[in-house]
Amino acid sequence: MTSCGLPSWTFPDDVLIQILSRLPAKSILRCRAVCKHWRELTSSKYFIQLFNEISSNDQMILVETVILVDSTSSFVCIDKSSSISEFSLSFLNDRVKVRASCNGLLCCSSIPNRGVYYVCNPITRKFRTLYRATERPVSRFHPDAEATLVGLAVYPDYGRFKVVLADFYRPFGCRPFDSLLCHVFDSEASSWRRFYTTLNDEFTHMNKNQVVFANDSLHWLTKWSRYVLVLDLDNEAWSKIRLPHEIVNVLDTKIYLLELEGSLSVVQILKNYMITWILNSYVKEEWVVKDTVSLSCIEILVPTTFPISQTKDFVFLATHRQRWTRTITREIVFDENTVELRPNLDEVVHIRRNDLASKIHKVLDVDFKSEEALSFLEKKIDVICDEIGQFEPDYGTKMRMPQEIHVHPPDIAKTKGSGKRLKGGKEKAMEQTAKKLRLCHGCGARGEHDKRNCPKLRDIDSQFQDLKEILPLQTLTKKMSKEGARLNRTEAKRSCLARTAATAPTNMLMPHKIDKESAHLKMTMINLNESMLYAFHCLHETTFEWSFFSTLLLDEAHNEFTGISISRTSPQILVKWNIEEKEGHRGRSLRVDP
Amino acid sequence: MSESTEKKMVRLRSSDGEVFEVEESVAKVAKTLQDMLEEDCADAVIPITCVRAPILTKVIDYCKDQVMISSSSSTTNNPNERTEQERKAWGQKFMEGVDSSTLCELLVASNFLNIEGLLNLGVDKMVSMIQGKYPQEIRDMFNVVNDFTPEEEEEIRNQNAWAFERDPYYKKRSSSK
């Protein structure tokens, strides 16, 4: 265990504050549980200000993921050390929808209780409930009492926040008027204030959750992304700011409202480029390009990518989960004049074209005001149209169509099986008959089988199946003594075996034999005793009379005697034994004829 | 003692009585010592009461390096000789292998002697050491006594339960092992 040899009080507080303020929020919360002194240090106003200052460059990002099935959402927080922790808003004890976020606070609206809002800090789990601004009944003309615009402004230095709800004023049972009703909640006064503004109906639908708080004003993008709607919180005045021409007049572009170092910024994703604009002046509506970043390294994700937050060092991009099943192929397409068509123009050319388009729009906007200017423009454009015809399209290449078409025969492939002819049934049969029959060593006959699948041997095997399983001797002898000779055939076989086994010497071998010609089962028993081999033959099936029918003297090296086999199809006994390396062969068979 | 051609030496005494002799320029990196030298109240040995000898050696090492940088940059006329990255790498190397107790003392020393660069290095190192640690581990590191009652501690834990959960990232990692 490492410990510094100093008591805690000699460790200077200002150093401690320096250390703690550079930690991520998660570690600070853990440090709060260390001791009382540390908790006080981390709760002080000075510390919180310092922490806000330091952490403004390393933002934590809270990502809400909505599960569409049951419309529940979960939160994932991404730290500066890119560690991920999970959050929930369960401490609110309500089903809520996040409507706005600003400087670490979330503004949520309650789903069951319309008009109730919560402002919470998901990290410290502190929250404040804002009750209904007005006790307006919910009408069927106005089914969702949720405000169209929700804004949250947090002043971290003062520990103060404001919530703005804005909606078109809809008197009971009437069509909405063109007046915007706005409620502002101030946390210091802890009360709602309301005021009206006249605005035209361009703001009926807003992009949700894209409220941005900067320069003491709240900003929203309008639906058609032509203007930014601004609410100046100090003067409580609404205004709108035009977006730059380069954004408005370009097709197939996506824009997102974000904040960058205290000023309003718009991130535009156009083809494979991400262009960051910054609002320089509210009065002049002057936008400046901060930077242009090529996204070609994540080209495949670009269609679903959108920025979540940005600081001066990085932009945090997120992407929808998407399954990529489509593949993109690029091939050259010619038109009827055999000029190559290139739908995917170079990006540089594309941007230049966009610039040109925006310039033309600007010119149109200016000259629209007077008749003189319009006719001047018409003339000029006619001239340009005439002159532009001279230019060959330099990006296309001309190609000659072939006059003659050669068709090549396919290459000859030589594979296994190629060039073979299928044989007919008759031919196959004839081939079969021409074949020499094979000799079966089991039955000794020539046929279409060998010893392994000899049908005769198979029959015998099946007959002897039950014999092979030798029952316990005692039970068999008992059974035999009771029932005597009236045993059926298989039991007779068994009992015969049992009896002989009971009386036979210990080293008796019990092989079996079949007399094929009489189709009768005949038993042969061999007694191996000392150096003599006795063969007994069963003469009578029912009475089990045994007769000694052959004897064999194992005169030489009977110790090496290994086994005996009896041919099952012919009346002979083959005795085999090993004579190791004598006379150059390992086995010898004797024929014992009855 | 003080001849103009020879470099002026300053003597420092650590808390356990060891005396170090360093050049004045090296000592001047520490702002506290600089103030003392400018006020000329440091004729004899300067006692540095709260710093032990091994720590003081480390501090002097740092100061010497700083002097070397500033002199080399002034002679070669290239102020950006050591880039940001190199400086970072150097700092990491300097702090490599420093355990928490030495680091605590180093922080106290650099705070006392008012050496901003060293303090920043130490703080950064400390931050990386504290990150991801649990309260008990931190207490052991800083030798802090837990003065919460168990109920109080439980309450703090409950308030910020998410902070005391293990990172899901690490969870996955350990389970895959």
CSV table of C-alpha atoms in Angstrom, one decimal, chain B residues 23-165:
chain,number,residue,atom,x,y,z
B,23,GLU,CA,24.3,27.5,-9.8
B,24,GLU,CA,22.3,30.6,-9.2
B,25,SER,CA,20.6,30.4,-12.5
B,26,VAL,CA,19.3,26.9,-11.6
B,27,ALA,CA,18.0,28.1,-8.3
B,28,LYS,CA,16.3,31.0,-9.9
B,29,VAL,CA,13.9,28.7,-11.8
B,30,ALA,CA,12.1,28.4,-8.5
B,31,LYS,CA,10.3,31.7,-8.0
B,32,THR,CA,10.5,31.5,-4.2
B,33,LEU,CA,14.3,31.2,-4.3
B,34,GLN,CA,14.5,33.9,-7.0
B,35,ASP,CA,12.7,36.3,-4.7
B,36,MET,CA,14.9,35.5,-1.8
B,37,LEU,CA,18.1,35.9,-4.0
B,38,GLU,CA,16.9,39.2,-5.3
B,39,GLU,CA,16.3,40.5,-1.9
B,40,ASP,CA,19.7,39.3,-1.0
B,41,CYS,CA,18.6,37.6,2.2
B,42,ALA,CA,20.3,34.4,1.3
B,43,ASP,CA,23.9,34.6,2.0
B,44,ALA,CA,24.4,31.4,3.8
B,45,VAL,CA,22.7,28.1,3.3
B,46,ILE,CA,19.0,28.4,2.4
B,47,PRO,CA,17.0,25.9,4.5
B,48,ILE,CA,14.1,24.2,2.7
B,49,THR,CA,12.4,22.8,5.6
B,50,CYS,CA,9.6,20.7,4.1
B,51,VAL,CA,11.6,18.9,1.3
B,52,ARG,CA,13.6,15.8,1.8
B,53,ALA,CA,16.9,15.2,0.0
B,54,PRO,CA,15.7,12.7,-2.6
B,55,ILE,CA,12.9,15.0,-3.6
B,56,LEU,CA,15.2,18.0,-3.7
B,57,THR,CA,17.5,16.1,-6.1
B,58,LYS,CA,14.6,15.5,-8.4
B,59,VAL,CA,13.6,19.2,-8.2
B,60,ILE,CA,17.1,20.3,-9.0
B,61,ASP,CA,17.2,17.9,-12.0
B,62,TYR,CA,14.1,19.6,-13.3
B,63,CYS,CA,15.5,23.1,-12.8
B,64,LYS,CA,18.8,22.2,-14.5
B,65,ASP,CA,16.9,21.0,-17.5
B,66,GLN,CA,14.9,24.1,-17.7
B,67,VAL,CA,18.1,26.2,-17.6
B,68,MET,CA,19.6,24.1,-20.4
B,69,ILE,CA,16.5,24.6,-22.6
B,70,SER,CA,16.4,28.4,-22.1
B,71,SER,CA,20.2,28.8,-22.7
B,72,SER,CA,20.2,26.6,-25.8
B,73,SER,CA,17.2,28.3,-27.2
B,74,SER,CA,18.8,31.7,-26.6
B,75,THR,CA,22.1,30.8,-28.2
B,76,THR,CA,20.7,29.0,-31.3
B,77,ASN,CA,18.2,31.8,-31.8
B,78,ASN,CA,15.5,29.3,-32.2
B,79,PRO,CA,12.9,29.6,-29.5
B,80,ASN,CA,10.8,26.7,-30.7
B,81,GLU,CA,13.6,24.2,-30.6
B,82,ARG,CA,11.7,21.8,-28.4
B,83,THR,CA,8.3,21.3,-29.9
B,84,GLU,CA,5.2,20.8,-27.8
B,85,GLN,CA,5.3,17.1,-28.4
B,86,GLU,CA,8.9,16.7,-27.4
B,87,ARG,CA,8.2,18.7,-24.2
B,88,LYS,CA,5.3,16.4,-23.4
B,89,ALA,CA,7.4,13.3,-24.0
B,90,TRP,CA,10.1,14.7,-21.8
B,91,GLY,CA,7.7,15.4,-19.1
B,92,GLN,CA,6.3,11.9,-19.3
B,93,LYS,CA,9.8,10.5,-19.1
B,94,PHE,CA,10.6,12.8,-16.1
B,95,MET,CA,7.6,11.6,-14.3
B,96,GLU,CA,8.0,7.9,-15.2
B,97,GLY,CA,8.4,5.6,-12.3
B,98,VAL,CA,7.4,8.2,-9.7
B,99,ASP,CA,5.2,6.5,-7.2
B,100,SER,CA,2.3,8.3,-5.4
B,101,SER,CA,4.2,9.1,-2.2
B,102,THR,CA,7.1,10.7,-4.0
B,103,LEU,CA,4.7,12.5,-6.2
B,104,CYS,CA,2.8,14.0,-3.2
B,105,GLU,CA,6.1,15.3,-1.8
B,106,LEU,CA,7.1,16.6,-5.2
B,107,LEU,CA,3.9,18.5,-5.5
B,108,VAL,CA,4.3,20.0,-2.0
B,109,ALA,CA,7.9,20.9,-2.9
B,110,SER,CA,7.1,22.5,-6.2
B,111,ASN,CA,4.2,24.4,-4.6
B,112,PHE,CA,6.5,25.7,-1.9
B,113,LEU,CA,9.3,26.6,-4.3
B,114,ASN,CA,6.7,28.0,-6.7
B,115,ILE,CA,7.9,26.1,-9.8
B,116,GLU,CA,4.9,26.2,-12.1
B,117,GLY,CA,6.1,23.8,-14.8
B,118,LEU,CA,6.9,21.1,-12.4
B,119,LEU,CA,3.6,21.7,-10.5
B,120,ASN,CA,1.7,21.2,-13.8
B,121,LEU,CA,3.6,18.1,-14.6
B,122,GLY,CA,2.9,16.7,-11.2
B,123,VAL,CA,-0.8,17.6,-11.3
B,124,ASP,CA,-1.2,16.0,-14.6
B,125,LYS,CA,0.5,12.8,-13.4
B,126,MET,CA,-1.7,12.8,-10.3
B,127,VAL,CA,-4.8,13.3,-12.3
B,128,SER,CA,-3.9,10.2,-14.4
B,129,MET,CA,-3.3,8.3,-11.2
B,130,ILE,CA,-6.5,9.2,-9.6
B,131,GLN,CA,-8.7,8.6,-12.6
B,132,GLY,CA,-10.8,5.5,-12.3
B,133,LYS,CA,-9.8,4.8,-8.7
B,134,TYR,CA,-12.3,4.1,-6.0
B,135,PRO,CA,-12.5,6.3,-2.8
B,136,GLN,CA,-10.7,3.8,-0.6
B,137,GLU,CA,-7.8,3.6,-3.1
B,138,ILE,CA,-7.6,7.4,-3.1
B,139,ARG,CA,-7.6,7.5,0.7
B,140,ASP,CA,-4.7,5.0,0.8
B,141,MET,CA,-2.9,7.1,-1.7
B,142,PHE,CA,-3.2,10.4,0.1
B,143,ASN,CA,-3.2,8.9,3.6
B,144,VAL,CA,-6.6,10.5,4.2
B,145,VAL,CA,-8.8,9.3,7.1
B,146,ASN,CA,-12.3,8.5,6.2
B,147,ASP,CA,-14.4,10.8,8.5
B,148,PHE,CA,-17.8,9.9,7.1
B,149,THR,CA,-20.1,7.7,9.1
B,150,PRO,CA,-21.1,4.6,7.1
B,151,GLU,CA,-24.6,6.1,6.6
B,152,GLU,CA,-23.2,9.3,5.2
B,153,GLU,CA,-21.0,7.5,2.8
B,154,GLU,CA,-23.8,5.3,1.7
B,155,GLU,CA,-25.9,8.4,1.0
B,156,ILE,CA,-23.2,9.9,-1.1
B,157,ARG,CA,-22.8,6.7,-3.0
B,158,ASN,CA,-26.5,6.5,-3.6
B,159,GLN,CA,-26.7,10.0,-4.9
B,160,ASN,CA,-24.2,9.4,-7.6
B,161,ALA,CA,-24.6,5.7,-8.0
B,162,TRP,CA,-23.5,5.8,-11.7
B,163,ALA,CA,-20.1,7.1,-10.7
B,164,PHE,CA,-19.4,4.1,-8.6
B,165,GLU,CA,-20.4,1.5,-11.1
